[in-house]
Structure formats: structure tokens, C-alpha cells
Coordinates of C-alpha atoms in Angstrom, one line a residue:
M24 CA -7.8 -12.8 -19.7
F25 CA -4.7 -10.6 -19.7
G26 CA -2.3 -13.3 -20.9
G27 CA -0.3 -15.6 -18.6
G28 CA 3.1 -16.9 -17.8
G29 CA 5.0 -19.9 -16.8
G30 CA 8.3 -20.9 -15.4
K31 CA 9.9 -21.8 -12.1
S32 CA 8.6 -20.5 -8.8
P33 CA 11.3 -18.6 -6.9
V34 CA 10.1 -19.7 -3.5
T35 CA 9.4 -22.7 -1.4
W36 CA 6.0 -23.3 0.1
S37 CA 4.5 -25.9 2.3
P38 CA 0.9 -26.7 3.4
S39 CA 2.5 -27.4 6.9
Y40 CA 2.4 -23.7 7.5
F41 CA -0.9 -22.2 8.9
P42 CA -3.7 -23.4 6.6
V43 CA -5.6 -20.2 6.1
L44 CA -7.5 -21.4 3.1
S45 CA -8.6 -24.8 4.5
R46 CA -11.2 -25.1 1.7
A47 CA -8.6 -24.8 -1.0
R48 CA -7.8 -28.0 -2.9
L49 CA -4.1 -28.7 -3.1
A50 CA -2.9 -28.9 -6.7
H51 CA 0.3 -29.1 -8.5
C52 CA 1.2 -25.8 -10.2
P53 CA 3.0 -25.5 -13.5
A54 CA 6.1 -24.2 -11.6
S55 CA 8.5 -26.1 -9.5
P56 CA 9.2 -24.0 -6.3
R57 CA 12.7 -23.2 -5.3
L58 CA 14.5 -20.7 -3.2
V59 CA 17.6 -18.8 -4.4
R60 CA 20.1 -18.9 -1.6
K61 CA 22.1 -15.9 -0.3
S62 CA 25.1 -14.8 -2.5
R63 CA 27.8 -12.5 -1.4
G64 CA 28.7 -11.5 -4.9
P65 CA 26.7 -9.2 -7.3
H66 CA 23.2 -10.3 -8.1
G67 CA 23.3 -12.3 -11.3
V68 CA 20.1 -12.1 -13.4
R69 CA 19.2 -14.8 -15.9
R70 CA 16.9 -14.2 -18.9
R71 CA 13.6 -16.1 -18.4
E72 CA 11.7 -18.1 -20.9
S73 CA 8.7 -16.5 -22.6
P74 CA 5.7 -17.1 -20.4
V75 CA 3.1 -19.6 -21.3
S76 CA -0.6 -18.7 -21.1
L77 CA -2.7 -20.2 -18.3
S78 CA -6.4 -20.4 -18.3
R79 CA -8.1 -18.3 -15.6
R80 CA -9.5 -21.5 -14.0
S81 CA -6.3 -23.5 -13.8
S82 CA -4.0 -20.6 -12.8
S83 CA -6.2 -19.2 -10.1
S84 CA -7.1 -22.5 -8.6
C85 CA -3.5 -23.5 -8.6
L86 CA -2.4 -20.3 -6.9
R87 CA -5.1 -20.6 -4.3
S88 CA -3.9 -24.0 -3.5
R89 CA -0.3 -22.8 -3.0
L90 CA -1.6 -20.1 -0.7
S91 CA -2.9 -22.6 1.8
G92 CA 0.1 -22.3 4.0
I93 CA 2.3 -19.3 3.2
L94 CA 1.4 -16.7 5.8
S95 CA 5.0 -16.8 7.0
P96 CA 8.3 -16.8 5.1
P97 CA 10.7 -19.7 5.1
A98 CA 13.7 -19.8 7.4
R99 CA 16.3 -19.1 4.7
Y100 CA 16.9 -15.5 3.5
T101 CA 19.4 -13.0 2.3
R102 CA 20.5 -10.8 5.1
W103 CA 19.1 -7.2 5.4
T104 CA 21.4 -4.4 6.4
R105 CA 20.3 -0.9 7.3
R106 CA 21.0 1.8 4.7
S107 CA 23.0 4.7 6.1
P108 CA 22.6 8.3 4.9
G109 CA 25.3 9.4 2.4
V110 CA 26.4 5.9 1.6
G111 CA 24.8 5.7 -1.9
V112 CA 24.6 2.3 -3.6
T113 CA 26.8 -0.7 -3.2
M114 CA 28.5 -2.5 -6.1
A115 CA 26.1 -5.3 -5.7
T116 CA 23.2 -2.9 -6.2
V117 CA 24.9 -1.4 -9.3
A118 CA 25.4 -4.9 -10.7
L119 CA 21.7 -5.8 -10.0
V120 CA 20.5 -2.6 -11.8
L121 CA 22.7 -3.3 -14.8
G122 CA 21.7 -6.9 -14.9
V123 CA 18.0 -6.1 -14.7
S124 CA 18.5 -3.5 -17.4
L125 CA 19.9 -6.1 -19.8
L126 CA 17.1 -8.5 -18.9
F127 CA 14.4 -6.0 -19.5
G128 CA 15.8 -4.5 -22.7
W129 CA 16.6 -1.0 -21.4
A130 CA 19.5 0.7 -19.7
P131 CA 19.6 3.1 -16.8
L132 CA 20.0 6.8 -17.4
G133 CA 23.5 7.8 -18.7
A134 CA 24.2 4.3 -20.0
G135 CA 23.6 5.1 -23.6
A136 CA 20.1 3.6 -23.6
T137 CA 18.2 3.4 -26.8
S138 CA 14.9 2.2 -25.4
Q139 CA 12.9 3.6 -22.6
P140 CA 12.5 2.2 -19.1
P141 CA 9.3 0.4 -18.1
N142 CA 6.1 2.2 -17.4
I143 CA 5.0 2.0 -13.7
V144 CA 1.5 1.7 -12.5
F145 CA 0.6 1.7 -8.8
L146 CA -3.0 0.7 -8.0
L147 CA -3.6 1.9 -4.4
M148 CA -6.9 0.9 -2.8
D149 CA -8.5 2.6 0.2
D150 CA -9.4 0.6 3.3
M151 CA -9.3 -2.7 1.4
G152 CA -8.4 -5.7 3.5
W153 CA -6.2 -8.7 3.0
G154 CA -9.2 -10.9 3.0
D155 CA -11.1 -9.1 0.4
L156 CA -9.6 -10.9 -2.6
G157 CA -10.7 -14.3 -3.8
V158 CA -7.1 -15.4 -4.1
F159 CA -6.9 -15.0 -0.3
G160 CA -10.0 -17.1 0.3
E161 CA -12.9 -14.5 0.1
P162 CA -15.8 -16.8 -1.0
S163 CA -18.0 -14.3 -2.8
R164 CA -15.9 -14.3 -6.0
E165 CA -16.0 -10.5 -6.4
T166 CA -12.4 -10.2 -7.7
P167 CA -12.0 -12.4 -10.7
H168 CA -9.6 -9.9 -12.4
L169 CA -7.5 -9.4 -9.4
D170 CA -7.3 -13.1 -8.9
Q171 CA -6.3 -13.5 -12.5
M172 CA -3.7 -10.7 -12.0
A173 CA -2.2 -12.8 -9.1
A174 CA -2.4 -16.0 -11.2
E175 CA -0.4 -14.3 -13.9
G176 CA 2.0 -12.5 -11.6
M177 CA 3.5 -12.6 -8.1
L178 CA 1.5 -12.5 -4.9
F179 CA 2.9 -11.1 -1.6
P180 CA 1.1 -12.6 1.3
N181 CA 3.4 -10.8 3.8
F182 CA 3.1 -7.2 2.6
Y183 CA 2.5 -4.3 4.9
T184 CA 1.7 -0.6 5.0
A185 CA 3.7 1.8 7.1
N186 CA 0.9 3.1 9.2
P187 CA -2.7 1.9 9.9
L188 CA -4.2 5.1 8.5
C189 CA -4.5 6.7 5.1
S190 CA -2.5 9.9 5.0
P191 CA 0.7 8.6 6.7
S192 CA 0.7 5.4 4.6
R193 CA 0.5 7.4 1.4
A194 CA 3.3 9.7 2.5
A195 CA 5.4 6.6 3.2
L196 CA 4.7 5.1 -0.2
L197 CA 5.7 8.2 -2.1
T198 CA 8.8 9.0 0.0
G199 CA 10.0 5.6 0.9
R200 CA 10.3 6.7 4.5
L201 CA 8.5 6.0 7.7
P202 CA 5.9 8.6 8.7
I203 CA 8.0 9.4 11.8
R204 CA 10.8 10.5 9.4
N205 CA 8.7 12.3 6.8
G206 CA 6.6 14.3 9.3
F207 CA 3.3 12.6 8.8
Y208 CA 2.5 12.1 12.5
T209 CA 1.4 14.1 15.6
T210 CA 3.0 14.8 19.0
N211 CA -0.3 16.1 20.4
G212 CA -0.9 12.8 22.1
H213 CA 1.0 9.6 22.6
A214 CA 0.5 6.9 19.8
R215 CA -2.4 8.9 18.2
N216 CA -3.4 8.3 14.6
A217 CA -3.5 11.5 12.6
Y218 CA -4.3 12.4 9.0
T219 CA -5.1 15.4 6.8
P220 CA -8.7 16.5 7.3
Q221 CA -9.8 19.8 5.8
E222 CA -8.7 21.9 8.8
I223 CA -5.1 20.5 8.8
V224 CA -2.5 23.2 8.4
G225 CA 0.4 20.9 7.5
G226 CA 1.2 18.6 4.6
I227 CA 4.0 16.9 2.7
P228 CA 7.2 19.0 3.4
D229 CA 9.3 20.5 0.6
S230 CA 12.3 18.8 2.1
E231 CA 10.9 15.3 1.1
F232 CA 11.7 13.9 -2.3
L233 CA 8.6 12.2 -3.8
L234 CA 8.9 9.3 -6.3
P235 CA 7.4 11.3 -9.2
E236 CA 9.9 14.1 -8.6
L237 CA 12.8 11.7 -9.0
L238 CA 11.2 9.8 -11.9
K239 CA 11.3 13.0 -13.9
K240 CA 15.0 12.6 -14.1
A241 CA 14.5 9.5 -16.2
G242 CA 12.0 11.2 -18.5
Y243 CA 8.8 9.9 -16.9
V244 CA 5.4 11.7 -17.2
N245 CA 3.5 11.3 -14.0
K246 CA -0.2 11.3 -13.2
I247 CA -2.2 10.9 -10.0
V248 CA -5.8 9.8 -10.2
G249 CA -8.0 9.9 -7.1
K250 CA -7.1 10.8 -3.5
W251 CA -4.0 12.8 -2.7
H252 CA -4.4 13.2 1.1
L253 CA -0.9 14.8 1.7
G254 CA -2.2 18.3 2.3
H255 CA -4.6 20.5 0.4
R256 CA -3.1 24.0 0.8
P257 CA -1.4 25.3 -2.4
Q258 CA 2.1 24.5 -1.3
F259 CA 1.2 20.8 -0.9
H260 CA -0.4 20.5 -4.4
P261 CA 0.7 17.2 -6.1
L262 CA 1.8 19.1 -9.2
K263 CA 4.4 20.9 -7.0
H264 CA 5.8 17.5 -5.9
G265 CA 6.5 15.9 -9.3
F266 CA 3.2 15.0 -10.8
D267 CA 2.4 16.4 -14.2
E268 CA -1.3 15.7 -14.1
W269 CA -3.9 15.2 -11.4
F270 CA -7.6 14.3 -11.4
G271 CA -9.1 13.8 -8.0
S272 CA -9.5 15.2 -4.6
P273 CA -7.1 16.5 -1.9
N274 CA -9.2 14.9 0.9
C275 CA -11.5 11.9 1.4
H276 CA -15.1 12.1 0.0
F277 CA -16.7 13.0 3.3
G278 CA -19.8 15.1 3.3
P279 CA -22.1 16.6 2.3
Y280 CA -21.4 19.8 4.1
D281 CA -23.4 23.1 4.1
N282 CA -20.5 25.3 2.8
K283 CA -20.9 27.5 5.9
A284 CA -19.5 25.6 8.8
M285 CA -17.5 23.5 6.4
P286 CA -17.1 23.4 2.6
N287 CA -17.6 20.4 0.4
I288 CA -14.4 18.8 -0.8
P289 CA -13.2 20.1 -4.2
V290 CA -12.3 17.9 -7.2
Y291 CA -9.3 19.0 -9.2
R292 CA -8.1 18.7 -12.7
N293 CA -4.4 19.6 -12.6
W294 CA -4.0 23.0 -10.9
E295 CA -7.6 24.0 -10.6
M296 CA -10.9 22.7 -9.1
V297 CA -13.6 21.6 -11.5
G298 CA -16.3 21.1 -9.0
R299 CA -17.1 19.7 -5.5
F300 CA -18.2 16.3 -4.2
Y301 CA -22.0 16.1 -3.6
E302 CA -22.6 19.1 -5.9
D303 CA -20.9 18.5 -9.3
F304 CA -19.8 14.9 -8.4
P305 CA -22.8 13.4 -6.6
I306 CA -22.6 10.6 -4.0
N307 CA -25.9 9.3 -2.9
H308 CA -25.7 8.2 0.8
K309 CA -29.1 6.6 0.7
T310 CA -28.5 4.3 -2.3
G311 CA -24.6 4.3 -2.4
E312 CA -24.6 5.4 -6.0
A313 CA -21.7 7.4 -7.4
N314 CA -20.0 7.4 -10.8
L315 CA -16.6 8.3 -9.5
T316 CA -14.8 5.0 -10.1
Q317 CA -15.9 5.1 -13.8
I318 CA -14.6 8.7 -14.0
Y319 CA -11.3 7.6 -12.5
L320 CA -11.1 4.6 -14.8
K321 CA -11.5 6.9 -17.9
E322 CA -8.8 9.2 -16.5
A323 CA -6.4 6.3 -16.3
V324 CA -7.3 4.9 -19.7
D325 CA -6.9 8.3 -21.5
F326 CA -3.6 8.9 -19.8
I327 CA -2.1 5.5 -20.8
K328 CA -3.3 5.9 -24.4
K329 CA -1.8 9.4 -24.6
Q330 CA 1.6 8.5 -23.2
Q331 CA 1.7 5.4 -25.5
A332 CA 1.0 7.6 -28.5
H333 CA 3.8 10.0 -27.4
Q334 CA 6.2 7.0 -26.7
Q335 CA 7.0 8.4 -23.2
P336 CA 7.5 6.3 -20.1
F337 CA 4.8 7.0 -17.6
F338 CA 4.0 6.6 -13.9
L339 CA 0.4 6.3 -13.1
Y340 CA -0.7 6.4 -9.4
W341 CA -4.3 5.3 -9.4
A342 CA -5.4 6.0 -5.8
I343 CA -9.2 5.5 -5.8
D344 CA -11.4 5.5 -2.7
A345 CA -14.7 3.7 -3.4
T346 CA -14.1 1.2 -0.6
H347 CA -13.6 4.0 2.1
A348 CA -16.9 4.8 3.9
P349 CA -19.2 6.2 2.8
V350 CA -18.8 3.4 0.2
Y351 CA -20.1 3.9 -3.3
A352 CA -20.5 2.2 -6.6
S353 CA -21.9 3.0 -10.1
K354 CA -25.5 2.1 -10.7
S355 CA -24.7 -0.9 -12.9
F356 CA -22.7 -2.5 -10.0
L357 CA -25.1 -1.7 -7.1
G358 CA -26.7 -4.9 -5.8
T359 CA -24.5 -7.2 -7.8
S360 CA -22.4 -8.7 -4.9
Q361 CA -23.0 -10.8 -1.8
R362 CA -21.5 -8.3 0.5
G363 CA -23.7 -5.2 0.2
R364 CA -22.4 -1.9 -1.0
Y365 CA -18.8 -2.7 0.0
G366 CA -18.9 -5.8 -2.2
D367 CA -20.4 -3.8 -5.0
A368 CA -17.6 -1.3 -4.8
V369 CA -15.0 -4.1 -4.8
R370 CA -16.6 -5.6 -7.9
E371 CA -16.5 -2.3 -9.7
I372 CA -12.8 -1.7 -8.8
D373 CA -11.9 -5.3 -9.9
D374 CA -13.7 -4.7 -13.2
S375 CA -11.8 -1.4 -13.7
I376 CA -8.5 -3.0 -13.0
G377 CA -9.3 -5.7 -15.4
K378 CA -9.9 -3.0 -18.1
I379 CA -6.7 -1.3 -17.3
L380 CA -4.7 -4.5 -17.6
K381 CA -6.5 -5.4 -20.8
L382 CA -5.7 -2.0 -22.2
L383 CA -2.0 -2.5 -21.6
Q384 CA -2.3 -5.8 -23.4
D385 CA -4.2 -4.3 -26.3
L386 CA -1.7 -1.5 -26.7
G387 CA 1.2 -4.0 -26.8
I388 CA 2.9 -2.6 -23.7
K389 CA 2.1 -5.1 -21.0
E390 CA 5.7 -6.4 -21.1
N391 CA 7.0 -2.9 -20.6
T392 CA 4.7 -1.9 -17.8
F393 CA 5.2 -2.9 -14.2
V394 CA 1.9 -2.9 -12.2
F395 CA 1.6 -3.2 -8.5
F396 CA -1.6 -3.5 -6.5
T397 CA -2.0 -2.9 -2.8
S398 CA -4.0 -1.0 -0.2
D399 CA -3.2 2.0 2.1
N400 CA -4.2 0.2 5.4
G401 CA -6.3 -2.7 6.6
A402 CA -10.1 -2.9 6.3
A403 CA -12.1 -0.6 8.5
L404 CA -13.9 -3.2 10.6
I405 CA -15.8 -0.3 12.4
S406 CA -17.6 0.2 9.1
A407 CA -18.4 -3.5 8.6
P408 CA -20.4 -5.4 7.5
K409 CA -22.1 -3.1 5.0
E410 CA -19.3 -0.6 4.4
G411 CA -16.2 -2.4 5.6
G412 CA -14.1 -5.2 4.3
S413 CA -12.3 -8.3 5.6
N414 CA -8.8 -8.8 7.0
G415 CA -9.0 -12.5 6.7
P416 CA -7.5 -14.4 9.7
F417 CA -5.8 -11.3 11.1
L418 CA -6.6 -9.5 14.3
C419 CA -8.5 -6.1 14.3
G420 CA -8.3 -3.6 11.5
K421 CA -7.6 -0.1 10.4
Q422 CA -6.3 2.3 13.2
T423 CA -4.6 -0.5 15.0
T424 CA -1.1 -2.0 14.9
F425 CA -2.3 -5.6 15.0
E426 CA -1.9 -7.5 11.8
G427 CA -5.4 -6.6 10.5
G428 CA -4.4 -2.9 10.6
L429 CA -1.3 -3.1 8.5
R430 CA -1.1 -6.4 6.5
E431 CA -2.3 -5.7 3.0
P432 CA -3.2 -7.6 -0.2
A433 CA -0.4 -7.1 -2.7
I434 CA 0.2 -8.3 -6.3
A435 CA 3.0 -7.6 -8.8
W436 CA 2.2 -8.1 -12.5
W437 CA 4.7 -7.8 -15.3
P438 CA 4.1 -10.3 -18.2
G439 CA 7.3 -11.5 -19.7
H440 CA 9.3 -10.8 -16.6
I441 CA 7.3 -12.3 -13.8
P442 CA 6.3 -16.0 -14.6
A443 CA 2.8 -16.9 -13.8
G444 CA 1.6 -18.1 -10.4
Q445 CA 4.5 -16.8 -8.3
V446 CA 4.3 -16.3 -4.5
S447 CA 7.0 -14.4 -2.7
H448 CA 7.7 -14.9 1.0
Q449 CA 9.4 -11.5 1.1
L450 CA 8.3 -9.2 3.9
G451 CA 7.3 -6.2 1.9
N452 CA 6.1 -2.6 2.7
V453 CA 4.5 0.2 0.7
M454 CA 7.7 2.1 1.2
D455 CA 9.4 -0.5 -1.0
L456 CA 7.4 0.8 -4.0
F457 CA 9.4 4.1 -3.8
T458 CA 12.8 2.3 -4.0
T459 CA 11.6 -0.3 -6.5
G460 CA 10.1 2.4 -8.7
L461 CA 13.5 4.2 -8.8
S462 CA 15.3 0.9 -9.5
L463 CA 13.0 0.3 -12.5
A464 CA 13.8 3.7 -13.8
G465 CA 17.6 3.1 -13.4
L466 CA 17.8 5.6 -10.6
K467 CA 19.1 5.3 -7.0
P468 CA 17.5 6.7 -3.9
P469 CA 18.7 10.0 -2.3
S470 CA 21.8 9.3 -0.3
D471 CA 21.4 12.2 2.1
R472 CA 18.6 10.6 4.2
E473 CA 17.4 7.4 5.6
I474 CA 15.4 5.4 3.2
D475 CA 13.3 2.7 4.8
G476 CA 12.0 1.0 1.6
I477 CA 14.0 -1.7 0.0
D478 CA 14.2 -2.6 -3.7
L479 CA 11.8 -5.5 -4.4
L480 CA 13.4 -6.4 -7.7
P481 CA 15.7 -9.1 -6.2
A482 CA 12.5 -10.7 -4.8
I483 CA 10.5 -10.3 -8.0
V484 CA 13.3 -11.1 -10.5
Q485 CA 15.5 -13.6 -8.7
G486 CA 13.2 -14.9 -6.0
K487 CA 15.5 -13.8 -3.2
V488 CA 14.1 -13.4 0.3
I489 CA 15.8 -10.4 2.0
D490 CA 15.7 -10.6 5.8
R491 CA 14.4 -7.2 7.0
P492 CA 12.3 -5.9 9.9
I493 CA 8.8 -4.4 9.7
F494 CA 8.2 -1.6 12.2
Y495 CA 4.6 -0.9 13.2
Y496 CA 4.1 2.7 14.1
R497 CA 1.0 4.5 15.5
G498 CA 1.7 8.2 15.5
N499 CA 4.9 8.9 17.3
E500 CA 5.3 5.5 18.9
M501 CA 6.8 2.3 17.6
M502 CA 4.2 -0.1 18.8
A503 CA 5.6 -3.4 17.5
V504 CA 8.2 -5.0 15.2
R505 CA 8.3 -8.1 13.1
V506 CA 11.5 -10.0 12.5
G507 CA 11.1 -13.2 10.5
Q508 CA 8.1 -15.0 11.8
Y509 CA 8.1 -13.3 15.2
K510 CA 6.2 -10.2 16.1
A511 CA 6.9 -8.3 19.4
H512 CA 4.4 -5.8 20.7
Y513 CA 6.1 -3.1 22.8
W514 CA 2.7 -1.3 23.2
T515 CA -0.9 -2.5 22.8
W516 CA -4.0 -0.4 22.3
S517 CA -7.1 -0.6 20.2
N518 CA -9.1 2.4 21.3
S519 CA -10.3 4.0 24.5
W520 CA -12.9 2.5 26.9
E521 CA -14.9 5.7 26.4
E522 CA -15.1 5.2 22.6
F523 CA -15.6 1.5 23.0
S524 CA -18.6 2.1 25.3
Q525 CA -20.1 4.3 22.6
G526 CA -19.9 1.4 20.1
I527 CA -16.7 2.4 18.4
D528 CA -14.9 -0.9 18.1
F529 CA -11.8 -1.4 15.9
C530 CA -11.8 -5.2 16.7
P531 CA -15.4 -6.3 16.6
G532 CA -15.9 -9.8 17.8
Q533 CA -12.1 -10.3 18.3
N534 CA -11.4 -9.3 21.9
V535 CA -8.2 -11.0 23.1
S536 CA -7.6 -10.5 26.8
G537 CA -4.4 -8.7 27.5
V538 CA -3.8 -8.0 23.8
T539 CA -6.6 -5.9 22.4
T540 CA -6.4 -3.4 25.3
H541 CA -8.6 -0.3 25.6
S542 CA -5.9 1.6 27.4
Q543 CA -2.3 2.1 26.3
E544 CA -0.4 -0.8 27.8
E545 CA 3.4 -0.8 27.7
H546 CA 5.4 -4.0 27.3
T547 CA 8.8 -2.5 26.6
N548 CA 10.7 -4.7 29.1
L549 CA 8.8 -7.9 28.2
P550 CA 7.2 -7.5 24.8
L551 CA 4.2 -9.6 23.9
L552 CA 5.6 -12.1 21.4
F553 CA 3.7 -14.0 18.7
H554 CA 4.8 -16.5 16.1
L555 CA 2.8 -15.3 13.0
G556 CA 3.2 -18.6 11.2
R557 CA 1.5 -20.6 13.9
D558 CA -0.7 -17.8 15.2
P559 CA -1.5 -15.2 12.6
G560 CA -4.4 -14.0 14.7
E561 CA -2.1 -12.9 17.5
R562 CA -4.2 -14.8 20.1
F563 CA -1.6 -16.8 22.0
P564 CA 1.5 -15.0 23.3
I565 CA 4.6 -17.1 23.6
R566 CA 5.5 -17.7 27.3
V567 CA 8.1 -15.4 28.6
S568 CA 9.9 -18.2 30.4
S569 CA 10.3 -20.3 27.2
L570 CA 13.6 -20.8 25.4
E571 CA 11.8 -19.7 22.2
Y572 CA 10.9 -16.4 23.7
K573 CA 14.4 -15.7 24.8
D574 CA 16.0 -16.7 21.5
A575 CA 13.6 -14.6 19.5
L576 CA 14.1 -11.5 21.7
L577 CA 17.9 -11.9 21.4
R578 CA 17.4 -11.3 17.7
I579 CA 14.8 -8.6 18.0
F580 CA 16.3 -6.4 20.7
P581 CA 19.4 -5.3 18.8
I582 CA 17.3 -4.4 15.7
V583 CA 14.9 -2.3 17.8
E584 CA 17.8 -0.6 19.7
E585 CA 19.6 0.3 16.5
H586 CA 16.4 1.7 14.9
K587 CA 15.7 3.9 17.9
R588 CA 19.3 5.0 18.3
T589 CA 19.6 6.2 14.7
L590 CA 16.0 7.6 14.3
I591 CA 15.8 11.3 13.6
P592 CA 12.1 12.2 13.6
G593 CA 10.9 14.7 11.0
E594 CA 9.0 17.9 12.0
P595 CA 5.5 16.8 12.8
Q596 CA 3.0 18.1 10.2
L597 CA -0.2 17.0 11.8
N598 CA -0.2 19.1 15.0
V599 CA -2.0 22.3 14.0
C600 CA -5.6 22.8 12.7
N601 CA -7.3 25.9 11.5
P602 CA -10.8 26.3 10.1
A603 CA -9.6 29.1 7.9
V604 CA -7.4 26.8 5.8
M605 CA -10.3 24.5 4.7
N606 CA -11.3 24.2 1.0
W607 CA -13.2 27.5 1.0
A608 CA -11.6 29.1 -2.2
P609 CA -9.4 26.5 -4.0
P610 CA -7.6 27.6 -7.2
G611 CA -10.1 27.8 -10.1
C612 CA -13.1 28.6 -7.9
E613 CA -13.2 32.1 -9.5
K614 CA -13.9 30.7 -13.0
L615 CA -16.7 28.6 -11.6
R616 CA -18.0 31.4 -9.4
R617 CA -17.9 28.9 -6.5
C618 CA -15.5 30.6 -4.1
L619 CA -16.6 30.7 -0.4
T620 CA -15.6 33.1 2.3
P621 CA -13.2 31.7 4.9
P622 CA -13.8 32.3 8.6
E623 CA -11.3 34.1 10.8
S624 CA -8.0 32.4 11.3
K625 CA -7.9 30.5 14.6
P626 CA -5.0 28.1 14.7
K627 CA -5.2 25.4 17.4
K628 CA -3.8 22.0 18.3
C629 CA -5.5 19.2 16.4
F630 CA -7.3 16.8 18.7
W631 CA -6.9 13.1 17.8
L632 CA -9.2 10.7 19.6
H633 CA -7.2 7.5 18.9

């Protein structure tokens, strides 16, 4: 539908790994898998053949077949080393950027470029799970366009968020840094999930560099569509942090409120509000009807057309929230899926993404636009089945540091540069989008701070698999770490017995004795260890007395110790709440005559249940 590609696959795969899609029929794909081995010298980049179109049927069925056993990466990899503040970039990195520049027909800033760098589009979903896509085995066929996107691009089955909750994960994406570093955490309680509700005082600090701020140096025009969630007070406004345009909301679409105890959430166009949810932008809880996804689609389409007409490189951050409870969909999509309102919302999102990709094709800029699709955290199983998604074979969901809370669907699409039907074994993270975005623009990350995100271009362009750890944080605590195929839990906790007894369950139907604990259990001395290739559901801890356990921990312990030793936490932004800072009188309310009177200022410690 969007055009296809062909060529060699950069990775090895084998159905001998865990067969998550047992129903999938094994087929021979047009590409011959291979793995690029580690090289100590600069990364050489070869020009690829022009992609060959694949039909939707053949490409998607082939890709599904290859997914039958790739939940874990192969044993071979390029070694990961921690970036140190002030070091800058290595000669190998410089060589990679220059090589990629030649391949893609543009040069980095300052290199005498005559053509512009590629456009960048990040499609960030809200509470969408790994198992919500047909390409990962969801049987309802609600995502034909996303499945086609994967068939024409590169799928990342081992892609993670930086936190199992919305605000911290978005802060991590745009800064390339763990929430514990950029301040999006709380110290009001141990291992507590925190975010940015209306009464939050904090937000994204001025000390943090956001991706759009840095992209401006390369001439990019930047727009955010949808949910910001990094603070709603004036100093945290997205246009103060590098975005040139914004249409969307500072908070989630909760409500409706009475505008007395709490105001309805405003919707902004650029600097000023243009209305409020449930008033000017209706969301019908009874029917699930809302037209917001169509509005967000139009904003994206208009922005892309405008920037193409101006011949300016652009960064579009499309952060929509239809799959976050209360789930909504447009009237024409309601009742069209097999999974209730949630499935309807997924269908509309999929349709919208299909239209965005087709627009890039129709405008003739698909080969100069890098598109990446993922989600902010795992599916909210507490909202399932009517308003929550699927995390596939993984344990638990949003709010937890089990795989279902942080493993995300992820697809990279770039016709002409990514051959069709690719699957990468790279362990990826939303923080990598920061570093990869800079690399695409010919820029390097700030050297005065720790950057946790890695550049994914070696994985995308050369098929390299870089050995790097994944740290699972919940609030101020590192709960677990993944190194290779092994995941070690240093702490386990789903939610409290009190909440659980009230029907609040983050792991419905998935209780694993000694693992999905309802009290905070520490395993620092003897971490719970799982092999995610054999046991992606984290149900069978490896015996402490086994040689496998000892060998794995010998590799994991030094990585964890180095991380903790060098960690400098940022100032926590999610500690203080105050009803006076809620969205009573946002900029622009005067013009609409919609300003509300705030209550008396009463700062207090925010209380986070879990």
C-alpha cells in the first residue's frame, strides 16, 4: 500500500527460539538473513539496492512467519560501552555519521550540504501493548496498515520504554535520559510510579535538552500533536522546549470535571488554549465517541504538507491518546472491531497511520522521511478487556516492571533505506529515539551529561546488534536489568494487597507465586533471574544453585554496580502538588472568556499509591 522494499535481512533468526506465534506458517522471505559481525574499525556503510515492492499479503505473512521465534537476540553482538559525560563522539561515530550521510544523500551540518537531512516522524501511542498488532499475532486483524508498515520496514521485537508510566517515558524519549536522571520521578515513596496530573507543580526542567531544541540547529521545524504530559505550567510549555507548533493537551483526557473542584483539561493551539475537553472537544463516556483522532490526523497532514511546500526538514511528534482509558473512537469506527471500544480505537489509529504514510508517498518524500512507531508503556491490563490492550505473552502490564509493563511494539519505516521485511534483534529503548534523531540530523548528543539512548542507525542501516543493558526503573528504584537474554529482578512488586483486595489488579489472571508480589520484595543479594528466550512470561526463575545462574550474574553484577556508582539523580520533579496550579486560567482563556478562579495555594507532598 505504501510501497515496499527488498534486500538482505541484517539479522539471523530461528524458529527454535520461543514460538510466540505458534499459528504462523513458516515461509521463506525474499531476504536472506545474515548478521554483521563486530568490527573494531569505523562503521562502513554500503549503498543498498532500490527496494522491490511486496504485496501486503506476501510481505506481512512472511514477516509474521519470521517472528515465530525472535523474542530474544542472538548470541553475537557488537559490544556496548557506557558513554561518559564530556567525551563527545568517537572517530567511529564520526565515520558512521559521514557514511550514513553519503548513503542517504545529505551531509551533516557544517559539511557543505546542498540537500536537507531527512524528515523525522515519531508515532507515539498511549498504553498500546506489544500484543496489539497483527504482526505480533493479534488475531483480530485491526492493524493492516501497521502490519504493512512492518512488512515494508524493520520490526523491533525487543524494544522497551524507560518507565512503565506515561510522563516519565515521554520525558525519557525527548531527553534520551532515564527518568531518574531527568527528574521525572518521586522520592515521596520507594519505587512509586508518578506522573503529571493537573495538580503537579513540577515539569520538564530547563536544564534538560529536548530533541526538538537540538534539531533546530539543523534547521528543523518541529511540531507536537497530542499529549504533552511533561508539565502544564507556563514554564513547561512545549514551545519553550524546542517545538514550533503544538496542537493538543498538556494532560491526559480525564474528566469531565465541574470546573469548581477541578477544571476540565484545556486543548492548545500553539501558545494558547482553544477550548477544553468535554466542552469544546466532546468525549462521550457512554458511547465512547470522540472525534479527536481525526482532528489529530488533520493536524499531522496539514503540517507535513506545509513543510513540504516550504522545503524545510521537519520533526513531527504525533503523540495521540485514544487507547488510554477512557478509550474513544470516531463514530465511523465505533463497533467495527472484535475487541470493543479499545479495538475500535486501534483500528482508527491504524487507519490514520496508513493515511500519514500514504501522504508521504504521494508527496514524493517517503525516501527522505524516517518514521518510527512505538508506545509509551505496556497495555493497561487494569482497563481490559473493554478499554485495555494486550501485552502478548508477557507478564503483567502498565505500572509494573515485568515485561508487559515496558516491552513495546516498535517499527522503523524508511523506504529506500530499510529493505522490506527486516527484523532487528537489537535491544532498543525509547531513549534511543533521541540519539537516533540527532544522528539523522547530523548532530551529536550533548557531551556534558550522561545520555542513555544509543544511536539505532547501526542496527537499522548495517544490521549490527549492539550489546547494551536495559534498566527497568519504577520511580526512584532500579527494579530489574536485562543483559542479553537474561533479566534479573532486584525488586518485585505489582501493587499493594489493599489495592488488590479492592479489585485493582495490574496482572489479571497472571499471578506467579513469589514473582508478582503485592508487597515490595527485595532480591538484591540473590536476584530473581529469568531467561527471556525460553521464558518470556517470567514464570520460571532459574535455580540459584545452577551454573547458568552463576555465569549470568557474573556478567550482570558489574554492569549494575557501574550504573549505580556513576548515577547522579536529577532533582525530582514529581514530589509537590498544589490545587492552585491546575488548569484554571491557561493562556488564551481571556479571549474565550473561559478563565476560572484558582483556589488558595496549598502546596503539599503528592501521594502516589503505587
